[in-house]
């Protein structure tokens, strides 16, 4: 392709509303153009990158016998009502009505649609297992779209769904999918980890996320420095250091006017945060509960949801906390709470002795409280977020390290959540109807593009891994408008590279060399050849890899062969 026919919409200026480097560079390099909040047009350069992601993902899905389909983006509400998610999914689900006042939604995912499709087509266990996938545009009405395509409202996703007669079959396909994802992300040139994760609104008992490692990632990953254990901190267990056990001291109330936070409590009472019991009122599926964690720990809302058996957990508003406990927030403690109020205590907090907490009335706190002596110990659960330096829960020898990551893939063992709700059954070997056992597997195709930039950039712009680059080679002709020999040599090389199976971009613009070099570095093409009069007279061309500090001269007759080798090595 020539830039005279493939315009580059590049910019030197960093957009003011672009917070992270991938968003900045995707706009500056002309990959995307903003239409509205969380809505982007993929320009030709960006679409070439996304198509490369799609190709590799499609090849890996086909390799494990996935069958490609394309389902409607607009889905009838009746299917979501059958599964129970019409009311559960929340405001992220974009709902609309047609001219006949029938309710629909724009699909954020397709569990209901694929289940409806296959409950009409599958009759016998002999038709199983089977896996269907699609690459399609989704829509989730994010309350705060940000970070460009990383958290957009409209995005491109590969979603796959597998169907089975038994759990063993599901687990085999789940492992096949894990391998396919690992191969795909490796082929894309990404540094990634697969980690245990929470299933969220999709459901299911087992799930893993695939995280591209990047400092800008929204997710935190806990991993062991000795073994292969890794999990999102939403789910990661740990072996925290034990709290000191002290001989019980007499409990007493202290006046603490205006003291609300753990930090204020420590300052007023001369305590360390680990000597404080933090009482957190939450709404679990809109029912109140009180959760207790140590003052130096952070409540993990995902773990809290598991402990309470709730679909959703959120922090209670001050008025909700007051209504549930009768105590202003900041002074709530474990003594004298309403008998019907659900309570859970974190395992670490259950080991506290002589601790401080709210006294159950405004401007007062207890010191030297002890479980069982001063109030019953509630049901224990894992409620805290793991932190760096704690013991590994798997091997018991290593310690946890915390990394940041960007989720680009997620695989789930769904079980029968959707097939039971939607009566999707097949006859088993004995002729009895059995609910289909399902798996669900997603890759954020458009998000992969942004994640790759977060991992691969420098001060000059994007530095694509070769498999993702929009073009293999940048040809920069210098002075072709006034030197016919340069124009002729570039044309010849351009045709030769295409004949050799490479994909070159010829910058044939009438622009200064510095402008051309800057644009080629900004858009991140892995290899660059400069054709100018001086080099032609010397019988060589200037070559520079995108990640190299220096250029090198390559004999003209060797250029095609050298580029074939180097593109092959990097792709």
CSV table of N, CA and C in Angstrom, one decimal, residues 347-491:
chain,number,residue,atom,x,y,z
A,347,UNK,N,-11.3,-14.4,58.6
A,347,UNK,CA,-10.4,-15.3,59.4
A,347,UNK,C,-9.4,-14.6,60.2
A,348,UNK,N,-8.7,-13.7,59.6
A,348,UNK,CA,-7.6,-13.0,60.3
A,348,UNK,C,-8.2,-12.1,61.5
A,349,UNK,N,-9.3,-11.4,61.2
A,349,UNK,CA,-9.9,-10.6,62.3
A,349,UNK,C,-10.5,-11.5,63.4
A,350,UNK,N,-10.8,-12.7,63.1
A,350,UNK,CA,-11.2,-13.6,64.1
A,350,UNK,C,-10.2,-13.9,65.2
A,351,UNK,N,-8.9,-13.7,64.8
A,351,UNK,CA,-7.8,-13.9,65.7
A,351,UNK,C,-7.4,-12.7,66.5
A,352,UNK,N,-8.1,-11.6,66.4
A,352,UNK,CA,-7.8,-10.4,67.1
A,352,UNK,C,-8.0,-10.6,68.6
A,353,UNK,N,-7.1,-10.1,69.4
A,353,UNK,CA,-7.4,-10.0,70.9
A,353,UNK,C,-7.2,-8.6,71.3
A,354,UNK,N,-7.9,-8.2,72.4
A,354,UNK,CA,-7.8,-6.9,72.9
A,354,UNK,C,-7.9,-5.8,71.9
A,355,UNK,N,-8.9,-5.9,71.1
A,355,UNK,CA,-9.1,-5.0,69.9
A,355,UNK,C,-10.1,-3.9,70.2
A,356,UNK,N,-10.0,-2.8,69.4
A,356,UNK,CA,-10.9,-1.7,69.5
A,356,UNK,C,-12.0,-1.8,68.5
A,357,UNK,N,-13.2,-1.3,68.8
A,357,UNK,CA,-14.2,-1.2,67.8
A,357,UNK,C,-15.2,-0.1,68.3
A,358,UNK,N,-16.2,0.2,67.4
A,358,UNK,CA,-17.2,1.1,67.7
A,358,UNK,C,-18.0,0.6,68.9
A,359,UNK,N,-18.5,1.5,69.8
A,359,UNK,CA,-19.2,1.1,71.0
A,359,UNK,C,-20.7,1.0,70.8
A,360,UNK,N,-21.2,1.2,69.6
A,360,UNK,CA,-22.6,1.1,69.3
A,360,UNK,C,-23.4,2.4,69.7
A,361,UNK,N,-22.7,3.5,69.8
A,361,UNK,CA,-23.3,4.8,70.1
A,361,UNK,C,-22.4,5.8,69.6
A,362,UNK,N,-22.9,6.9,69.2
A,362,UNK,CA,-22.1,8.0,68.6
A,362,UNK,C,-21.0,8.5,69.6
A,363,UNK,N,-19.8,8.7,69.1
A,363,UNK,CA,-18.7,9.3,69.8
A,363,UNK,C,-18.1,8.5,70.9
A,364,UNK,N,-18.3,7.1,70.8
A,364,UNK,CA,-17.7,6.2,71.8
A,364,UNK,C,-17.2,5.0,71.1
A,365,UNK,N,-16.0,4.5,71.6
A,365,UNK,CA,-15.4,3.3,71.1
A,365,UNK,C,-15.0,2.4,72.3
A,366,UNK,N,-15.0,1.1,72.0
A,366,UNK,CA,-14.5,0.1,73.0
A,366,UNK,C,-13.0,-0.1,72.8
A,367,UNK,N,-12.2,-0.4,73.8
A,367,UNK,CA,-10.9,-1.0,73.7
A,367,UNK,C,-10.9,-2.3,74.5
A,368,UNK,N,-9.9,-3.2,74.1
A,368,UNK,CA,-9.7,-4.4,74.8
A,368,UNK,C,-10.9,-5.4,74.7
A,369,UNK,N,-11.6,-5.4,73.6
A,369,UNK,CA,-12.7,-6.4,73.3
A,369,UNK,C,-12.0,-7.7,72.9
A,370,UNK,N,-12.7,-8.8,73.3
A,370,UNK,CA,-12.2,-10.1,72.9
A,370,UNK,C,-13.4,-11.0,72.5
A,371,UNK,N,-13.2,-11.7,71.4
A,371,UNK,CA,-14.3,-12.6,70.9
A,371,UNK,C,-14.6,-13.7,72.0
A,372,UNK,N,-15.8,-14.1,72.0
A,372,UNK,CA,-16.4,-15.1,72.9
A,372,UNK,C,-16.5,-14.6,74.3
A,373,UNK,N,-15.6,-13.8,74.8
A,373,UNK,CA,-15.8,-13.2,76.2
A,373,UNK,C,-16.8,-12.1,76.2
A,374,UNK,N,-16.6,-11.2,75.2
A,374,UNK,CA,-17.5,-10.0,75.2
A,374,UNK,C,-18.6,-10.1,74.2
A,375,UNK,N,-18.6,-10.9,73.2
A,375,UNK,CA,-19.7,-11.1,72.3
A,375,UNK,C,-19.3,-12.4,71.5
A,376,UNK,N,-20.3,-13.1,70.9
A,376,UNK,CA,-20.0,-14.3,70.2
A,376,UNK,C,-19.2,-14.0,68.9
A,377,UNK,N,-18.4,-15.0,68.6
A,377,UNK,CA,-17.7,-14.9,67.3
A,377,UNK,C,-18.6,-15.3,66.2
A,378,UNK,N,-18.8,-14.4,65.2
A,378,UNK,CA,-19.7,-14.7,64.1
A,378,UNK,C,-19.1,-15.8,63.2
A,379,UNK,N,-19.8,-16.2,62.2
A,379,UNK,CA,-19.3,-17.1,61.2
A,379,UNK,C,-18.1,-16.6,60.5
A,380,UNK,N,-17.1,-17.4,60.4
A,380,UNK,CA,-15.8,-16.9,59.8
A,380,UNK,C,-15.8,-17.1,58.3
A,381,UNK,N,-15.2,-16.3,57.5
A,381,UNK,CA,-15.1,-16.4,56.1
A,381,UNK,C,-13.8,-15.6,55.6
A,382,UNK,N,-13.4,-15.9,54.4
A,382,UNK,CA,-12.3,-15.2,53.8
A,382,UNK,C,-12.9,-13.9,53.2
A,383,UNK,N,-12.6,-12.7,53.8
A,383,UNK,CA,-13.2,-11.5,53.4
A,383,UNK,C,-12.2,-10.4,53.0
A,384,UNK,N,-10.9,-10.7,53.1
A,384,UNK,CA,-9.9,-9.6,52.9
A,384,UNK,C,-9.2,-9.8,51.6
A,385,UNK,N,-8.7,-8.7,51.1
A,385,UNK,CA,-7.9,-8.7,49.9
A,385,UNK,C,-6.5,-9.0,50.2
A,386,UNK,N,-5.9,-10.0,49.5
A,386,UNK,CA,-4.5,-10.4,49.7
A,386,UNK,C,-3.6,-9.3,49.3
A,387,UNK,N,-2.4,-9.2,50.0
A,387,UNK,CA,-1.5,-8.2,49.7
A,387,UNK,C,-0.1,-8.8,49.5
A,388,UNK,N,0.8,-8.0,48.9
A,388,UNK,CA,2.2,-8.5,48.6
A,388,UNK,C,2.9,-8.9,49.9
A,389,UNK,N,3.7,-10.0,49.8
A,389,UNK,CA,4.5,-10.4,50.9
A,389,UNK,C,3.8,-11.5,51.8
A,390,UNK,N,2.5,-11.8,51.5
A,390,UNK,CA,1.9,-12.9,52.3
A,390,UNK,C,2.3,-14.3,51.8
A,391,UNK,N,2.0,-15.3,52.6
A,391,UNK,CA,2.4,-16.6,52.2
A,391,UNK,C,1.5,-17.1,51.1
A,392,UNK,N,2.0,-18.0,50.3
A,392,UNK,CA,1.2,-18.6,49.2
A,392,UNK,C,0.2,-19.6,49.7
A,393,UNK,N,-1.0,-19.6,49.3
A,393,UNK,CA,-2.0,-20.5,49.8
A,393,UNK,C,-1.9,-21.9,49.2
A,394,UNK,N,-1.1,-22.0,48.2
A,394,UNK,CA,-1.0,-23.3,47.5
A,394,UNK,C,0.2,-24.1,48.0
A,395,UNK,N,1.4,-23.5,47.8
A,395,UNK,CA,2.6,-24.3,48.1
A,395,UNK,C,3.0,-24.1,49.6
A,396,UNK,N,2.6,-23.0,50.2
A,396,UNK,CA,3.0,-22.7,51.6
A,396,UNK,C,4.4,-22.3,51.8
A,397,UNK,N,5.2,-22.2,50.7
A,397,UNK,CA,6.6,-21.9,50.9
A,397,UNK,C,6.9,-20.5,50.3
A,398,UNK,N,6.3,-20.2,49.2
A,398,UNK,CA,6.6,-18.9,48.5
A,398,UNK,C,5.8,-17.8,49.1
A,399,UNK,N,6.0,-16.6,48.6
A,399,UNK,CA,5.2,-15.4,49.0
A,399,UNK,C,4.6,-14.8,47.8
A,400,UNK,N,3.5,-14.1,48.1
A,400,UNK,CA,2.7,-13.5,47.0
A,400,UNK,C,3.3,-12.2,46.5
A,401,UNK,N,3.4,-12.0,45.2
A,401,UNK,CA,3.7,-10.8,44.6
A,401,UNK,C,2.5,-10.2,43.9
A,402,UNK,N,2.4,-8.9,43.8
A,402,UNK,CA,1.2,-8.3,43.2
A,402,UNK,C,1.6,-7.6,41.9
A,403,UNK,N,1.0,-7.9,40.8
A,403,UNK,CA,1.2,-7.3,39.5
A,403,UNK,C,-0.1,-6.7,39.0
A,404,UNK,N,0.1,-5.8,38.1
A,404,UNK,CA,-1.1,-5.2,37.4
A,404,UNK,C,-1.3,-5.8,36.1
A,405,UNK,N,-2.5,-6.0,35.7
A,405,UNK,CA,-2.8,-6.7,34.4
A,405,UNK,C,-4.1,-6.1,33.8
A,406,UNK,N,-4.2,-6.4,32.5
A,406,UNK,CA,-5.4,-6.0,31.7
A,406,UNK,C,-6.0,-7.3,31.2
A,407,UNK,N,-7.3,-7.5,31.6
A,407,UNK,CA,-8.0,-8.7,31.2
A,407,UNK,C,-8.3,-8.6,29.7
A,408,UNK,N,-7.9,-9.7,29.0
A,408,UNK,CA,-8.2,-9.8,27.6
A,408,UNK,C,-8.9,-11.0,27.2
A,409,UNK,N,-9.0,-12.0,28.2
A,409,UNK,CA,-9.8,-13.2,27.9
A,409,UNK,C,-10.3,-13.8,29.2
A,410,UNK,N,-11.4,-14.5,29.1
A,410,UNK,CA,-12.0,-15.1,30.3
A,410,UNK,C,-12.7,-16.4,29.9
A,411,UNK,N,-12.4,-17.5,30.6
A,411,UNK,CA,-13.1,-18.8,30.3
A,411,UNK,C,-13.8,-19.2,31.6
A,412,UNK,N,-15.0,-19.8,31.4
A,412,UNK,CA,-15.9,-20.2,32.4
A,412,UNK,C,-16.4,-21.6,32.3
A,413,UNK,N,-16.6,-22.3,33.4
A,413,UNK,CA,-17.4,-23.5,33.4
A,413,UNK,C,-18.7,-23.2,33.9
A,414,UNK,N,-19.7,-23.1,33.0
A,414,UNK,CA,-21.0,-22.5,33.4
A,414,UNK,C,-21.9,-23.6,34.1
A,415,UNK,N,-21.7,-24.8,33.8
A,415,UNK,CA,-22.6,-25.8,34.3
A,415,UNK,C,-24.0,-25.8,33.7
A,416,UNK,N,-25.0,-25.9,34.4
A,416,UNK,CA,-26.4,-25.9,33.9
A,416,UNK,C,-27.2,-24.7,34.2
A,417,UNK,N,-26.5,-23.6,34.5
A,417,UNK,CA,-27.2,-22.3,34.9
A,417,UNK,C,-28.2,-21.9,33.9
A,418,UNK,N,-27.8,-21.9,32.6
A,418,UNK,CA,-28.7,-21.4,31.5
A,418,UNK,C,-29.6,-22.5,31.0
A,419,UNK,N,-29.1,-23.7,30.9
A,419,UNK,CA,-29.9,-24.8,30.3
A,419,UNK,C,-31.0,-25.2,31.2
A,420,UNK,N,-30.8,-25.2,32.5
A,420,UNK,CA,-31.9,-25.5,33.5
A,420,UNK,C,-33.0,-24.4,33.4
A,421,UNK,N,-32.5,-23.1,33.4
A,421,UNK,CA,-33.5,-22.0,33.4
A,421,UNK,C,-34.3,-22.0,32.1
A,422,UNK,N,-33.6,-22.4,30.9
A,422,UNK,CA,-34.2,-22.3,29.6
A,422,UNK,C,-34.7,-23.7,29.1
A,423,UNK,N,-34.6,-24.7,29.9
A,423,UNK,CA,-35.1,-26.0,29.5
A,423,UNK,C,-34.4,-26.5,28.3
A,424,UNK,N,-33.1,-26.5,28.2
A,424,UNK,CA,-32.3,-27.0,27.1
A,424,UNK,C,-31.8,-28.3,27.5
A,425,UNK,N,-32.3,-29.4,26.9
A,425,UNK,CA,-32.0,-30.7,27.3
A,425,UNK,C,-31.8,-31.6,26.1
A,426,UNK,N,-31.0,-32.7,26.3
A,426,UNK,CA,-30.9,-33.8,25.3
A,426,UNK,C,-31.1,-35.1,26.0
A,427,UNK,N,-31.3,-36.1,25.2
A,427,UNK,CA,-31.5,-37.5,25.7
A,427,UNK,C,-30.2,-38.1,26.0
A,428,UNK,N,-30.0,-38.7,27.2
A,428,UNK,CA,-28.7,-39.4,27.5
A,428,UNK,C,-28.7,-40.8,26.9
A,429,UNK,N,-27.7,-41.5,27.3
A,429,UNK,CA,-27.5,-42.9,26.7
A,429,UNK,C,-28.7,-43.8,27.1
A,430,UNK,N,-29.3,-43.5,28.2
A,430,UNK,CA,-30.5,-44.3,28.6
A,430,UNK,C,-31.8,-43.8,28.1
A,431,UNK,N,-31.8,-42.7,27.3
A,431,UNK,CA,-33.0,-42.1,26.8
A,431,UNK,C,-33.7,-41.2,27.8
A,432,UNK,N,-33.0,-40.7,28.8
A,432,UNK,CA,-33.5,-39.8,29.7
A,432,UNK,C,-33.1,-38.3,29.4
A,433,UNK,N,-34.0,-37.4,29.5
A,433,UNK,CA,-33.6,-36.0,29.2
A,433,UNK,C,-32.7,-35.4,30.3
A,434,UNK,N,-31.6,-34.8,29.9
A,434,UNK,CA,-30.6,-34.2,30.8
A,434,UNK,C,-30.3,-32.8,30.3
A,435,UNK,N,-30.2,-31.9,31.3
A,435,UNK,CA,-29.8,-30.5,30.9
A,435,UNK,C,-28.4,-30.5,30.3
A,436,UNK,N,-28.3,-29.6,29.3
A,436,UNK,CA,-26.9,-29.4,28.7
A,436,UNK,C,-26.0,-28.8,29.7
A,437,UNK,N,-24.8,-29.3,29.8
A,437,UNK,CA,-23.7,-28.7,30.6
A,437,UNK,C,-22.9,-27.8,29.7
A,438,UNK,N,-22.7,-26.5,30.1
A,438,UNK,CA,-22.2,-25.5,29.2
A,438,UNK,C,-20.8,-24.9,29.7
A,439,UNK,N,-20.1,-24.4,28.8
A,439,UNK,CA,-18.9,-23.6,29.0
A,439,UNK,C,-19.0,-22.3,28.2
A,440,UNK,N,-18.3,-21.3,28.7
A,440,UNK,CA,-18.4,-20.0,28.0
A,440,UNK,C,-17.0,-19.4,28.0
A,441,UNK,N,-16.6,-18.8,26.8
A,441,UNK,CA,-15.2,-18.4,26.6
A,441,UNK,C,-15.1,-17.1,25.8
A,442,UNK,N,-14.5,-16.1,26.4
A,442,UNK,CA,-14.5,-14.8,25.7
A,442,UNK,C,-13.1,-14.2,25.5
A,443,UNK,N,-12.9,-13.5,24.4
A,443,UNK,CA,-11.6,-12.7,24.2
A,443,UNK,C,-12.1,-11.4,23.7
A,444,UNK,N,-11.6,-10.3,24.3
A,444,UNK,CA,-11.8,-9.0,23.9
A,444,UNK,C,-10.9,-8.6,22.8
A,445,UNK,N,-11.4,-8.8,21.5
A,445,UNK,CA,-10.6,-8.5,20.4
A,445,UNK,C,-10.1,-7.1,20.3
A,446,UNK,N,-11.0,-6.1,20.4
A,446,UNK,CA,-10.6,-4.7,20.3
A,446,UNK,C,-9.7,-4.4,21.5
A,447,UNK,N,-10.0,-5.0,22.7
A,447,UNK,CA,-9.2,-4.6,23.9
A,447,UNK,C,-7.7,-5.2,23.7
A,448,UNK,N,-7.6,-6.3,23.0
A,448,UNK,CA,-6.2,-6.8,22.8
A,448,UNK,C,-5.3,-5.8,22.1
A,449,UNK,N,-5.9,-5.1,21.2
A,449,UNK,CA,-5.1,-4.0,20.5
A,449,UNK,C,-4.6,-3.0,21.4
A,450,UNK,N,-5.4,-2.5,22.3
A,450,UNK,CA,-5.0,-1.5,23.3
A,450,UNK,C,-4.0,-2.1,24.3
A,451,UNK,N,-4.3,-3.3,24.7
A,451,UNK,CA,-3.4,-4.0,25.7
A,451,UNK,C,-2.0,-4.2,25.1
A,452,UNK,N,-1.9,-4.5,23.8
A,452,UNK,CA,-0.6,-4.7,23.2
A,452,UNK,C,0.2,-3.4,23.2
A,453,UNK,N,-0.5,-2.3,23.0
A,453,UNK,CA,0.2,-1.0,23.0
A,453,UNK,C,0.7,-0.7,24.4
A,454,UNK,N,-0.1,-1.0,25.4
A,454,UNK,CA,0.3,-0.7,26.8
A,454,UNK,C,1.6,-1.5,27.0
A,455,UNK,N,1.8,-2.6,26.4
A,455,UNK,CA,3.0,-3.4,26.6
A,455,UNK,C,4.1,-3.0,25.7
A,456,UNK,N,3.8,-2.4,24.5
A,456,UNK,CA,4.8,-2.2,23.5
A,456,UNK,C,4.8,-0.8,22.9
A,457,UNK,N,5.5,0.1,23.6
A,457,UNK,CA,5.5,1.5,23.1
A,457,UNK,C,6.8,2.1,23.7
A,458,UNK,N,7.2,3.2,23.1
A,458,UNK,CA,8.3,4.0,23.7
A,458,UNK,C,8.0,5.5,23.4
A,459,UNK,N,8.9,6.4,23.6
A,459,UNK,CA,8.7,7.8,23.5
A,459,UNK,C,8.3,8.2,22.1
A,460,UNK,N,8.6,7.4,21.1
A,460,UNK,CA,8.3,7.8,19.7
A,460,UNK,C,6.9,7.3,19.3
A,461,UNK,N,6.4,6.3,20.0
A,461,UNK,CA,5.0,5.8,19.6
A,461,UNK,C,4.9,4.3,19.9
A,462,UNK,N,4.1,3.7,19.0
A,462,UNK,CA,3.8,2.3,19.2
A,462,UNK,C,4.9,1.5,18.6
A,463,UNK,N,5.2,0.3,19.3
A,463,UNK,CA,6.2,-0.6,18.7
A,463,UNK,C,5.6,-2.0,18.7
A,464,UNK,N,4.8,-2.2,17.6
A,464,UNK,CA,4.0,-3.4,17.5
A,464,UNK,C,4.8,-4.7,17.6
A,465,UNK,N,4.3,-5.8,18.3
A,465,UNK,CA,4.8,-7.1,18.0
A,465,UNK,C,4.5,-7.4,16.5
A,466,UNK,N,5.4,-8.1,15.9
A,466,UNK,CA,5.3,-8.3,14.4
A,466,UNK,C,3.9,-8.9,14.0
A,467,UNK,N,3.4,-9.9,14.8
A,467,UNK,CA,2.1,-10.4,14.3
A,467,UNK,C,0.9,-9.5,14.3
A,468,UNK,N,1.1,-8.3,15.0
A,468,UNK,CA,0.0,-7.4,15.1
A,468,UNK,C,0.2,-6.2,14.3
A,469,UNK,N,1.3,-5.9,13.7
A,469,UNK,CA,1.6,-4.7,13.0
A,469,UNK,C,0.7,-4.6,11.8
A,470,UNK,N,0.3,-3.4,11.5
A,470,UNK,CA,-0.6,-3.2,10.4
A,470,UNK,C,0.1,-3.4,9.0
A,471,UNK,N,1.4,-3.2,9.0
A,471,UNK,CA,2.2,-3.5,7.8
A,471,UNK,C,3.5,-4.2,8.3
A,472,UNK,N,4.1,-5.0,7.5
A,472,UNK,CA,5.4,-5.6,7.8
A,472,UNK,C,6.6,-4.7,7.8
A,473,UNK,N,6.6,-3.9,6.7
A,473,UNK,CA,7.8,-3.1,6.4
A,473,UNK,C,7.3,-1.7,6.0
A,474,UNK,N,8.0,-0.7,6.4
A,474,UNK,CA,7.8,0.7,6.0
A,474,UNK,C,8.9,1.1,5.0
A,475,UNK,N,8.5,1.5,3.8
A,475,UNK,CA,9.5,2.0,2.8
A,475,UNK,C,9.4,3.5,2.7
A,476,UNK,N,10.5,4.1,3.0
A,476,UNK,CA,10.5,5.6,3.0
A,476,UNK,C,11.5,6.0,1.9
A,477,UNK,N,10.9,6.6,0.9
A,477,UNK,CA,11.7,7.1,-0.2
A,477,UNK,C,12.0,8.6,0.0
A,478,UNK,N,13.3,8.9,-0.2
A,478,UNK,CA,13.7,10.3,0.1
A,478,UNK,C,14.1,10.9,-1.3
A,479,UNK,N,13.4,12.0,-1.6
A,479,UNK,CA,13.7,12.8,-2.8
A,479,UNK,C,13.2,12.1,-4.1
A,480,UNK,N,12.2,11.2,-4.0
A,480,UNK,CA,11.8,10.5,-5.2
A,480,UNK,C,11.2,11.5,-6.2
A,481,UNK,N,10.7,12.6,-5.8
A,481,UNK,CA,10.1,13.6,-6.7
A,481,UNK,C,11.1,14.2,-7.6
A,482,UNK,N,12.3,14.3,-7.2
A,482,UNK,CA,13.4,14.9,-8.0
A,482,UNK,C,14.5,14.0,-8.4
A,483,UNK,N,14.4,12.7,-8.0
A,483,UNK,CA,15.4,11.7,-8.4
A,483,UNK,C,14.7,10.5,-8.9
A,484,UNK,N,14.6,10.4,-10.3
A,484,UNK,CA,13.9,9.2,-10.9
A,484,UNK,C,14.4,7.9,-10.4
A,485,UNK,N,15.7,7.8,-10.2
A,485,UNK,CA,16.3,6.6,-9.8
A,485,UNK,C,15.8,6.1,-8.4
A,486,UNK,N,15.5,7.0,-7.5
A,486,UNK,CA,14.9,6.7,-6.2
A,486,UNK,C,13.5,6.2,-6.4
A,487,UNK,N,12.7,6.8,-7.2
A,487,UNK,CA,11.3,6.4,-7.5
A,487,UNK,C,11.3,5.0,-8.1
A,488,UNK,N,12.2,4.8,-9.1
A,488,UNK,CA,12.3,3.5,-9.7
A,488,UNK,C,12.7,2.4,-8.8
A,489,UNK,N,13.7,2.7,-8.0
A,489,UNK,CA,14.2,1.6,-7.1
A,489,UNK,C,13.2,1.3,-6.0
A,490,UNK,N,12.5,2.3,-5.5
A,490,UNK,CA,11.5,2.0,-4.5
A,490,UNK,C,10.3,1.2,-5.1
A,491,UNK,N,9.9,1.6,-6.3
A,491,UNK,CA,8.8,0.9,-7.0
A,491,UNK,C,9.2,-0.6,-7.2
